[in-house]
Short mmCIF file of C-alpha atoms and ligand atoms in Angstrom, two decimals:
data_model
loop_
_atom_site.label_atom_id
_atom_site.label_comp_id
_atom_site.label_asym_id
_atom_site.label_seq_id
_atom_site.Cartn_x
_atom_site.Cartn_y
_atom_site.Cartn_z
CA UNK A 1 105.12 -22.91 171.75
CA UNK A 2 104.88 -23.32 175.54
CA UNK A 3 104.49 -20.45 177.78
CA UNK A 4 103.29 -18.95 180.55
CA UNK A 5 99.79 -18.18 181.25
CA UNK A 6 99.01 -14.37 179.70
CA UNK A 7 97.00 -11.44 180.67
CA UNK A 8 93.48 -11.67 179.00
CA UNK A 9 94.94 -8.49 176.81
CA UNK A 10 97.04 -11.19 174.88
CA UNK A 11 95.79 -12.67 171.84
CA UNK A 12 97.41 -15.38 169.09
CA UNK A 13 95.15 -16.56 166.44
CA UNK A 14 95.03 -20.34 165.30
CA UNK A 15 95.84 -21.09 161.77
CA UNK A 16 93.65 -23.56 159.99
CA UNK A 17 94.14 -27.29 161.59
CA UNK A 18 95.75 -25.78 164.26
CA UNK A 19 94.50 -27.06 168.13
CA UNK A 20 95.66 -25.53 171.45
CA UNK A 21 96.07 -27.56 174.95
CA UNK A 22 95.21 -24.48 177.21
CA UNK A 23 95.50 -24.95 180.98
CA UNK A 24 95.79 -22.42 183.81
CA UNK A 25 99.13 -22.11 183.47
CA UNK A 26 99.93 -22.94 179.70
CA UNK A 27 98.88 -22.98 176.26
CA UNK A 28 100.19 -25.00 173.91
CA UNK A 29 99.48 -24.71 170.00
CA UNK A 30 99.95 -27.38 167.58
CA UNK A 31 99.52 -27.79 163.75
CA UNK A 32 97.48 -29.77 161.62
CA UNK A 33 100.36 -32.56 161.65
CA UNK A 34 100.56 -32.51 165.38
CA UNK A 35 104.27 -30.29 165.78
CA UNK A 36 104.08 -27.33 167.98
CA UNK A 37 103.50 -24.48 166.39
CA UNK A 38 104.74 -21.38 167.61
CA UNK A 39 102.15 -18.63 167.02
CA UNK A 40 102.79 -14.82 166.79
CA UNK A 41 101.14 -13.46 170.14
CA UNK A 42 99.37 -9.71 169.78
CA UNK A 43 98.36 -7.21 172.20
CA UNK A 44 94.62 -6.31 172.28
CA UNK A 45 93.57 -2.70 172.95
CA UNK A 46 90.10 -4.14 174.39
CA UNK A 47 89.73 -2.68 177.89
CA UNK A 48 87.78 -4.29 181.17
CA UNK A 49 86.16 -0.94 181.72
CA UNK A 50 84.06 -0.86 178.53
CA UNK A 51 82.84 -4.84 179.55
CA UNK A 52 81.51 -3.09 182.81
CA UNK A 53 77.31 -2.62 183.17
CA UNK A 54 78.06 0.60 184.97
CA UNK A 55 75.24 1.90 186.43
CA UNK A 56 72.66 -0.28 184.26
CA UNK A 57 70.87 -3.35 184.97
CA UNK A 58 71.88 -4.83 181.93
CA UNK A 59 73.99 -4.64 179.51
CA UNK A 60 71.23 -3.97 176.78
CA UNK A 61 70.11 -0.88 178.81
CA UNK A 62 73.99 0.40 178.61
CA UNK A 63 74.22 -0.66 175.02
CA UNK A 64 70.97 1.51 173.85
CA UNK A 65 72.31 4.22 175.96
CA UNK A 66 75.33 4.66 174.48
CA UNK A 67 74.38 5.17 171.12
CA UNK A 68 74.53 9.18 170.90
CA UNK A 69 78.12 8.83 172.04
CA UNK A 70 79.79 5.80 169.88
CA UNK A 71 77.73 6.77 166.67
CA UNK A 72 79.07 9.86 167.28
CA UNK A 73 82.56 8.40 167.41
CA UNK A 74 81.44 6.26 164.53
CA UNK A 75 80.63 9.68 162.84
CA UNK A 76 83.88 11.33 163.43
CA UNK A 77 85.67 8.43 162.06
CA UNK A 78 84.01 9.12 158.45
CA UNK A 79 83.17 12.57 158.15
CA UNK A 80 85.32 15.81 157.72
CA UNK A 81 83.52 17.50 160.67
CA UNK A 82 84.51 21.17 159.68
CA UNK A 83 84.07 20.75 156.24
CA UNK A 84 81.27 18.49 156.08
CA UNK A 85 83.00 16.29 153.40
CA UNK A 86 82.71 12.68 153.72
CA UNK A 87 86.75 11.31 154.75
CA UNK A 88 86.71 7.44 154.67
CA UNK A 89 89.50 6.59 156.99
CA UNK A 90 90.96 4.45 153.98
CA UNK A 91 91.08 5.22 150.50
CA UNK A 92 89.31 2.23 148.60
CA UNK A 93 91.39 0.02 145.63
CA UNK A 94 88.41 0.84 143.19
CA UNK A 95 86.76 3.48 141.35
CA UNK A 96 82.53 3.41 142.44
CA UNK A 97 82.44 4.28 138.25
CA UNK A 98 83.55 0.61 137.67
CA UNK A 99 81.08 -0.68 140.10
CA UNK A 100 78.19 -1.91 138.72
CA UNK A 101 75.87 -3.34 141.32
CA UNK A 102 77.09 -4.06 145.00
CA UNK A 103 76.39 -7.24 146.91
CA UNK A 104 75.79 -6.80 150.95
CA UNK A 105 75.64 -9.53 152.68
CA UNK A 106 75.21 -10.43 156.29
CA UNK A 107 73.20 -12.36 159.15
CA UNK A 108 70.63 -10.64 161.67
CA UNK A 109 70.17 -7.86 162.65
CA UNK A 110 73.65 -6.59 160.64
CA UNK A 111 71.70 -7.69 157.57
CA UNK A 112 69.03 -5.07 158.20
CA UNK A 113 71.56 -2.79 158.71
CA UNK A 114 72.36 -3.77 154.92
CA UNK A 115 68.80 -3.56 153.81
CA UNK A 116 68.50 -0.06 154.49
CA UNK A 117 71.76 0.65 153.20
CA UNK A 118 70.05 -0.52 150.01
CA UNK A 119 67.90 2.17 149.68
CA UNK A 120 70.76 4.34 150.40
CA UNK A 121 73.21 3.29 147.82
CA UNK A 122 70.32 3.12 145.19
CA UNK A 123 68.92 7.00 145.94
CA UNK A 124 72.15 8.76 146.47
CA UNK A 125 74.26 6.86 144.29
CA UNK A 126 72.16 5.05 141.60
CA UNK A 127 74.07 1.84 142.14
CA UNK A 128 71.58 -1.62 141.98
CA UNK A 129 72.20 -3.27 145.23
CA UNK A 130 71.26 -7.01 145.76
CA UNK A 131 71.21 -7.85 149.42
CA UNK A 132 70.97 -11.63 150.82
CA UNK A 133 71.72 -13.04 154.18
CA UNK A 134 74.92 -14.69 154.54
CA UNK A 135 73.52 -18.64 154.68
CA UNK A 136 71.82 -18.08 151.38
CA UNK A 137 73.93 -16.23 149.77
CA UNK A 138 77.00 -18.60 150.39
CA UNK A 139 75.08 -21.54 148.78
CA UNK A 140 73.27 -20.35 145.78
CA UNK A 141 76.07 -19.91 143.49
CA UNK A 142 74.73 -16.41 142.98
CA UNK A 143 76.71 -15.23 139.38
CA UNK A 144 78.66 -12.15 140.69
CA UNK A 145 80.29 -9.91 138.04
CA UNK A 146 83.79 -9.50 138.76
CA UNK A 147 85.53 -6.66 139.55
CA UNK A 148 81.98 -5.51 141.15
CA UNK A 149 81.54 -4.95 145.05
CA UNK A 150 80.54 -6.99 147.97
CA UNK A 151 79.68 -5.11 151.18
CA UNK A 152 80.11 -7.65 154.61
CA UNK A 153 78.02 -6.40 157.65
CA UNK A 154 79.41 -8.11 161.14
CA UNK A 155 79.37 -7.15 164.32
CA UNK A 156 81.46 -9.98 166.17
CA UNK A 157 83.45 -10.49 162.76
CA UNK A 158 83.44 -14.07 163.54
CA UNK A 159 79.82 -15.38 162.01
CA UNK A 160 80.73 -18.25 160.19
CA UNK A 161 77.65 -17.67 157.05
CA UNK A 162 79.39 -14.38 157.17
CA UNK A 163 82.57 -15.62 157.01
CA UNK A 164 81.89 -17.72 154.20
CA UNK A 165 80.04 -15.51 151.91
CA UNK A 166 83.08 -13.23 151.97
CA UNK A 167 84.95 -15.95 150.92
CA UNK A 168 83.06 -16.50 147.95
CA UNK A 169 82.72 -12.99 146.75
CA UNK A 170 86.68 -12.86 146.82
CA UNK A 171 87.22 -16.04 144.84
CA UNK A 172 84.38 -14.63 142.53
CA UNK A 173 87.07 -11.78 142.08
CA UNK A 174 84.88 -8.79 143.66
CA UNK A 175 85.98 -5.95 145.95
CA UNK A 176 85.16 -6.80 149.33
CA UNK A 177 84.73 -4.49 152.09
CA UNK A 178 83.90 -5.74 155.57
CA UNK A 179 81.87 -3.08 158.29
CA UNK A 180 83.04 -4.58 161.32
CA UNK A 181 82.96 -4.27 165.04
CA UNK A 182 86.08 -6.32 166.47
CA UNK A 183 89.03 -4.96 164.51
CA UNK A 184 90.75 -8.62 165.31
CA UNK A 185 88.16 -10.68 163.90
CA UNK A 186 88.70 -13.09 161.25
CA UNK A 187 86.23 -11.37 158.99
CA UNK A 188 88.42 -8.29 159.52
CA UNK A 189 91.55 -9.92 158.72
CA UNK A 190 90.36 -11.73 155.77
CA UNK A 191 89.25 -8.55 154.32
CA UNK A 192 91.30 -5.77 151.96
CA UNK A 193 89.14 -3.20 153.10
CA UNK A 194 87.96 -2.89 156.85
CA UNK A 195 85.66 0.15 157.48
CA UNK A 196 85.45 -0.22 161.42
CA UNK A 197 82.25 0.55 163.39
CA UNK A 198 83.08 2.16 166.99
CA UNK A 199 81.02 1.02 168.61
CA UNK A 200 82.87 -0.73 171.49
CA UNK A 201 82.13 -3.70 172.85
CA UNK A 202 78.68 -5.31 172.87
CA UNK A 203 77.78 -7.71 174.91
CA UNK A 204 74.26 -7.80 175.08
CA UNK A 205 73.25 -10.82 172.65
CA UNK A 206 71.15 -8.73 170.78
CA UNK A 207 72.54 -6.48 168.81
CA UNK A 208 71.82 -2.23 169.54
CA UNK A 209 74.61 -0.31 169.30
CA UNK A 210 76.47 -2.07 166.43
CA UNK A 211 73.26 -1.79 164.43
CA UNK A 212 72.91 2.64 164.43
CA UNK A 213 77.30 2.14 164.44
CA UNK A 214 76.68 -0.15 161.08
CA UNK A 215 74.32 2.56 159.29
CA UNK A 216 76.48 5.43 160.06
CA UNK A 217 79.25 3.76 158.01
CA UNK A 218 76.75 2.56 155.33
CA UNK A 219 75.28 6.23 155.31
CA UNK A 220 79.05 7.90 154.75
CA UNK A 221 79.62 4.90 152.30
CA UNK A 222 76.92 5.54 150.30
CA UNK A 223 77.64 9.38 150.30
CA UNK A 224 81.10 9.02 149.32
CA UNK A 225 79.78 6.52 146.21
CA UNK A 226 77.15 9.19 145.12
CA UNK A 227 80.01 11.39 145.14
CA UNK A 228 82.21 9.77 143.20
CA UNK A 229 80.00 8.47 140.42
CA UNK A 230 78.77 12.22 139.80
CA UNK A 231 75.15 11.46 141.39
CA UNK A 232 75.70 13.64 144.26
CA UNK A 233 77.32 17.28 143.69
CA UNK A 234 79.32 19.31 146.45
CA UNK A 235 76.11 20.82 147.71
CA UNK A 236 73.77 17.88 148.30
CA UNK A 237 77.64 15.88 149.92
CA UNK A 238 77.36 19.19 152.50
CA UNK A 239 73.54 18.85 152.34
CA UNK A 240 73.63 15.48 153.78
CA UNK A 241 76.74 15.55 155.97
CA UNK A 242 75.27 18.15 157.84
CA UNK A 243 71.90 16.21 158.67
CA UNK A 244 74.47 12.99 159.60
CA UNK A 245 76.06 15.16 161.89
CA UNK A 246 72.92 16.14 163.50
CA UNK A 247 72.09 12.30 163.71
CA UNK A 248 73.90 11.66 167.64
CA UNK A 249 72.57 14.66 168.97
CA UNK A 250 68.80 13.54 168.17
CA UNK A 251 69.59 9.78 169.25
CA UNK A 252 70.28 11.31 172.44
CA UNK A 253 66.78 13.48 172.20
CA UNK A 254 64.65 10.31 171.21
CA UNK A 255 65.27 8.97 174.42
CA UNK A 256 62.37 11.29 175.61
CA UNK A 257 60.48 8.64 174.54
CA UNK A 258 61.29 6.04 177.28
CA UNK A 259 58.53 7.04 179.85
CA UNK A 260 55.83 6.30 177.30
CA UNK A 261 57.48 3.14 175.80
CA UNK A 262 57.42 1.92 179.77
CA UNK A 263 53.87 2.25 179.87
CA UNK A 264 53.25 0.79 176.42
CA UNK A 265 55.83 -2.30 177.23
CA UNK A 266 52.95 -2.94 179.76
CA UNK A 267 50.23 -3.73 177.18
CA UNK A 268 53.27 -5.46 174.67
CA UNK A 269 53.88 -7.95 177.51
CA UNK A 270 50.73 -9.33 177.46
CA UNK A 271 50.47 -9.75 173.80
CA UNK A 272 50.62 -12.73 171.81
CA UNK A 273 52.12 -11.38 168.66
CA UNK A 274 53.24 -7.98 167.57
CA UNK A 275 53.21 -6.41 164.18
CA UNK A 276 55.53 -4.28 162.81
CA UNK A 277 54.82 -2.19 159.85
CA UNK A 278 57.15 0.32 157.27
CA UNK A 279 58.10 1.47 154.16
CA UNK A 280 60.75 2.67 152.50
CA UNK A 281 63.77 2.63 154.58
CA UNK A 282 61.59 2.31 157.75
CA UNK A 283 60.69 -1.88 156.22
CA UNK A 284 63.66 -3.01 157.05
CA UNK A 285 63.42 -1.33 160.59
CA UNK A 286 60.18 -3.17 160.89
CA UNK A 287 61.98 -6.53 160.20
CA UNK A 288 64.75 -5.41 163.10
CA UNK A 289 61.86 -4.13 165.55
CA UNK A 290 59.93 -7.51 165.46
CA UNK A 291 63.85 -9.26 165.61
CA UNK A 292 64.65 -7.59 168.72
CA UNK A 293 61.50 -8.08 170.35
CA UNK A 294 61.07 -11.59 169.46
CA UNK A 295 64.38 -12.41 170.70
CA UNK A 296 64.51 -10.56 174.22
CA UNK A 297 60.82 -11.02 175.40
CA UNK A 298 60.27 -14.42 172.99
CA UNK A 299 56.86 -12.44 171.58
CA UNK A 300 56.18 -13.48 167.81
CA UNK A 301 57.11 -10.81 165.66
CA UNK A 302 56.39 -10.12 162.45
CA UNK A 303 57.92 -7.21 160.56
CA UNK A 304 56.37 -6.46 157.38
CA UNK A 305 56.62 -4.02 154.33
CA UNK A 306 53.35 -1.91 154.77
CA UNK A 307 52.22 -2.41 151.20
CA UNK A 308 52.32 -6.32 151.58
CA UNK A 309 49.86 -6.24 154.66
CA UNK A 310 47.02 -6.92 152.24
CA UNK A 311 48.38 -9.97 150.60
CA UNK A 312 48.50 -12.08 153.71
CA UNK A 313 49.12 -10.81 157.75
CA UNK A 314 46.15 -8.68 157.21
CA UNK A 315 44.29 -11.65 158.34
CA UNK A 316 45.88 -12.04 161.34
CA UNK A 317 44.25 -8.02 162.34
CA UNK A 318 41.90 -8.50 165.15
CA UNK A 319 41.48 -6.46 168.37
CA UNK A 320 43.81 -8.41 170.12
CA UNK A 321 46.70 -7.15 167.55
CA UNK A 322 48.87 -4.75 168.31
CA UNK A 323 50.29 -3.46 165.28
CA UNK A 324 53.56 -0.99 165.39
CA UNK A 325 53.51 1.36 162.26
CA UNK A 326 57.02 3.11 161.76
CA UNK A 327 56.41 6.26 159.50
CA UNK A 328 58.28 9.34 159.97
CA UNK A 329 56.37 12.21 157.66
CA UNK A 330 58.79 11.05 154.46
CA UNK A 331 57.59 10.48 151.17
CA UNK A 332 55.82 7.51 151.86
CA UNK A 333 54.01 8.99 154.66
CA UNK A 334 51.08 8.96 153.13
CA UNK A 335 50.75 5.43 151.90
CA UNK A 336 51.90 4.16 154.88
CA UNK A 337 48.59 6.39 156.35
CA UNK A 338 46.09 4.24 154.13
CA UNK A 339 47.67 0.62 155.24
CA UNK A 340 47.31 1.78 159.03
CA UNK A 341 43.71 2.53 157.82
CA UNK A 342 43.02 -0.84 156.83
CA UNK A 343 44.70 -2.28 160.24
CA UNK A 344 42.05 0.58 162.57
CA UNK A 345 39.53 -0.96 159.87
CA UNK A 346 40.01 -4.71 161.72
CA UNK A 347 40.24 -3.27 165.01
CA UNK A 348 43.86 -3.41 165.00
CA UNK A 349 46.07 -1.18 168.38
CA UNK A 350 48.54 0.81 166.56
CA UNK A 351 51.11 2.14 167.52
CA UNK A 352 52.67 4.79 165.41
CA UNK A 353 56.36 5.74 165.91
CA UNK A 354 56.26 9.07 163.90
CA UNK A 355 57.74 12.65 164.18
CA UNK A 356 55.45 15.93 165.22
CA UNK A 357 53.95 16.72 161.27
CA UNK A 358 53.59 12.79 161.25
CA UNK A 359 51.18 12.87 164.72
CA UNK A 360 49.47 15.92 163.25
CA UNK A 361 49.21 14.68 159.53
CA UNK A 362 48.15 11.30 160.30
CA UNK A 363 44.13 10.60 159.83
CA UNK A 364 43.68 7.38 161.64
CA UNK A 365 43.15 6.88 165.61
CA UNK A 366 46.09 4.97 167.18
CA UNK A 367 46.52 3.57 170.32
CA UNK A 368 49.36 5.36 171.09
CA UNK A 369 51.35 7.93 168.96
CA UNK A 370 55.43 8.12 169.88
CA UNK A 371 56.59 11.30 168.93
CA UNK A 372 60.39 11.53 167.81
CA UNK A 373 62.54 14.23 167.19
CA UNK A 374 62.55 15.26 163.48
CA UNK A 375 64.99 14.09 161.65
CA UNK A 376 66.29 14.59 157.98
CA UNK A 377 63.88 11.41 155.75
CA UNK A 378 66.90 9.88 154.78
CA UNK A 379 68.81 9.05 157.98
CA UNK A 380 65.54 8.61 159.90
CA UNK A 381 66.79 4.18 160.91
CA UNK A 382 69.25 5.60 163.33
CA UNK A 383 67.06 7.53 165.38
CA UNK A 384 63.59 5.47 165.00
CA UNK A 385 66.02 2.35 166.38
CA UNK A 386 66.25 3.52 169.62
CA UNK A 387 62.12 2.96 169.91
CA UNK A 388 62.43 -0.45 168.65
CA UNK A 389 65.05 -1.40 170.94
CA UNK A 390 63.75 0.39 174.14
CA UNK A 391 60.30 -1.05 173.42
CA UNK A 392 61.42 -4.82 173.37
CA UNK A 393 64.00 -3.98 176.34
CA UNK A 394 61.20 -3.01 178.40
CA UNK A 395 58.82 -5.20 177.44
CA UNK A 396 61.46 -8.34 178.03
CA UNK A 397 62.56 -6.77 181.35
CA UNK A 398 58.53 -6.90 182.31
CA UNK A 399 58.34 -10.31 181.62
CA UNK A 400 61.25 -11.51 183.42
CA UNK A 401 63.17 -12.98 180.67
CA UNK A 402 67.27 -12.72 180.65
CA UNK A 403 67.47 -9.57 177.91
CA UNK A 404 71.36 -9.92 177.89
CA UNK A 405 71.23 -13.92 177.30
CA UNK A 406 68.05 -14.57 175.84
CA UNK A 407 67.66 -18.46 175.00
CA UNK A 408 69.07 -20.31 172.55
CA UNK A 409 70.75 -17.42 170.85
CA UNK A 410 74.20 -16.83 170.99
CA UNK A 411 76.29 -13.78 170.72
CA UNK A 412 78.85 -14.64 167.74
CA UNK A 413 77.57 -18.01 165.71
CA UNK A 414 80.53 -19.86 164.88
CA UNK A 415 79.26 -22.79 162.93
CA UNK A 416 76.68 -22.98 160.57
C1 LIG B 501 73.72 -13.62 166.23
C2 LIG B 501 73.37 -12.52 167.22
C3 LIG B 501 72.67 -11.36 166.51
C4 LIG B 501 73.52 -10.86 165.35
C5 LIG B 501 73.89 -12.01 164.39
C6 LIG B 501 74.95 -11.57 163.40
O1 LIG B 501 72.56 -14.23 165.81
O2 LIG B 501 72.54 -13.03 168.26
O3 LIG B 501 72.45 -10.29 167.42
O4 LIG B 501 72.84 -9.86 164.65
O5 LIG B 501 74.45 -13.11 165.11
O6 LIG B 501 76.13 -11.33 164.11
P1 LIG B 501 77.34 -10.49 163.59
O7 LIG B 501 78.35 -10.57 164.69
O8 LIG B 501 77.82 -11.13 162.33
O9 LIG B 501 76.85 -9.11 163.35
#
């Protein structure tokens, strides 16, 4: 195919083998046996006004900001607003009765995303869940049961790990359903089912506003599978659409926050490593808390599960430590109390990212004490994110590093 050079709008997508001579003016695709190959061209609806920093210094800042808006959208997509029914935009080619444990798999911070989904699908909807990262997963001939599910978390659509474990789970003869970001993405095309995350572009390397977009869909997902294996009746389904749809409005109120996560980025900066403690659904936001901060402001993180400080980092507690305990007042609250007890014991700095009965219930001094809005225990990720992510924002914007192009990390990993 030889033609003329195209708006940036226009897309064609290679087949395998296929290579491309692409100058200013032409592009020229060829098959695997070297003939041209002329390639179906498509129209992409992407727009050069959502790839803008608007008012922001970077695109991080714009990313974090926008969360009460496209998880909204996000929202809207899955819910039956007026009726507060869960309304998946597609119907799915299996029965959640016939599914006997569900696979999610994914890389970074999208695999988090998939942790706490976990919890999710195993509370509301008594389904086991095994969850793996992508690398792993695609190598360890993991025996899958077919006819079961595998859930694929992507952003860009185009991580290769990713890529590949969906592969597998399809010749393995599961379900597969991709969460995705770029509706054009390989990923997305591979996959039967595409459950779509609005949230826009992203362009900041590390991911914000795919991650809340990501556990919207896994929250309606997991409703809808309650649902429709009897584990959930009509009331809780209203019950718990009703606290999802309260979920944008307090993203946007958590952002009260920012003043004192400024002035706590301050003491972060000068840290050598940060701690980052949870349980429950709040782990896994530990393990994206020390991710984001590690990889904007290059700060060792370690996110733990609070019950496993004492069979290893608790030796790494000294006054120098600052130690960031995630506990909303949930049912865990109070275990999560007694591990920051034993970190105040070694002179630990915590930090506790809690709601108003958390500040007043917990026992222990902390350094500091963030106080977010309060939110229903179950959906409590989405809103205790936007702490995480402002505090290793700030803290990478004190220290001078590039937050939208950190080093070394790209934004969509192609190759293994
Ligand atoms: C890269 C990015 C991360 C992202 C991960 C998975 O490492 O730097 O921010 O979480 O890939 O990307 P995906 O596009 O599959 O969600």
């Amino acid at each position: 195919m030889l033609s003329r050079s195209r708006p940036s709008d226009t897309i064609t997508y290679l087949e395998d083998g296929d290579w491309a001579v692409l100058t200013r003016a032409i592009c020229v695709i060829y098959d695997s046996k070297g003939a041209v190959a002329n390639r179906e061209t498509l129209k992409s609806g992407a727009s050069s006004l959502l790839v803008d920093k608007a008012n922001y210094r970077h695109f991080m800042a714009k990313e974090i900001y926008e969360q009460p808006e496209v998880v909204g959208q996000t929202l809207a997509r899955y819910v039956d607003m007026a009726a507060k029914r869960i309304a998946l935009p597609f119907e799915l080619p299996f029965d959640f009765n016939d599914i006997r444990r569900i696979l999610i798999t994914a890389c970074g911070t999208a695999s988090y995303a998939g942790h706490v989904a976990k919890y999710w699908f195993e509370r509301l909807a008594r389904i086991p869940v095994e969850i793996d990262v992508a690398s792993e997963l695609r190598y360890r001939e993991a025996p899958l049961r077919k006819g079961d599910l595998a859930i694929v978390i992507s952003q860009s659509g185009e991580t290769a790990d990713t890529l590949a474990a969906l592969r597998y789970a399809k010749a393995q003869g599961l379900h597969t359903i991709s969460v995705v970001n770029v509706p054009t993405s390989t990923i997305a095309r591979e996959s039967k089912t595409v459950l779509p995350t609005l949230a826009g572009p992203e362009i900041g390397v590390a991911s914000t506003k795919a991650f809340t977009c990501q556990l919207m869909v896994m929250a309606a997902l997991a409703i809808a599978a309650g649902k429709g294996r009897g584990e959930l009746s009509d009331i809780d389904e209203l019950k718990l659409v009703g606290e999802l749809i309260e979920v944008p409005r307090l993203i946007a109120e958590a952002f009260a926050i920012e003043p004192q996560i400024e002035k706590l980025a301050r003491d972060i900066a000068k840290s050598r490593a940060v701690l980052y403690l949870g349980r429950g659904t709040s782990f896994p936001l530990a393990l994206e808390g020390a991710l984001k901060l590690k990889e904007v402001s290059y700060i060792h993180a370690e996110g733990y599960a609070a019950g496993e400080l004492k069979h290893g980092p608790i030796a790494l507690i000294d006054e120098s430590m600052p130690v960031v305990v995630i506990a909303p007042y949930d049912r865990v609250f109070e275990k999560t109390v007694s591990n920051m007890q034993e970190v105040a014991a070694r002179g630990g700095n915590i930090i506790l990212m809690t709601d108003a009965t958390g500040a007043s219930e917990a026992t222990v001094d902390s350094l500091v004490t963030i106080v977010l809005p309060d939110v229903a225990a179950t959906f409590t990720p989405m809103i205790y994110a936007i702490a995480v992510q402002l505090l290793a924002y700030h803290t990478a914007v004190l220290m001078g590093a590039d937050v939208d192009q950190p080093r070394n990390l790209a934004k969509s990993v192609t190759v293994e």
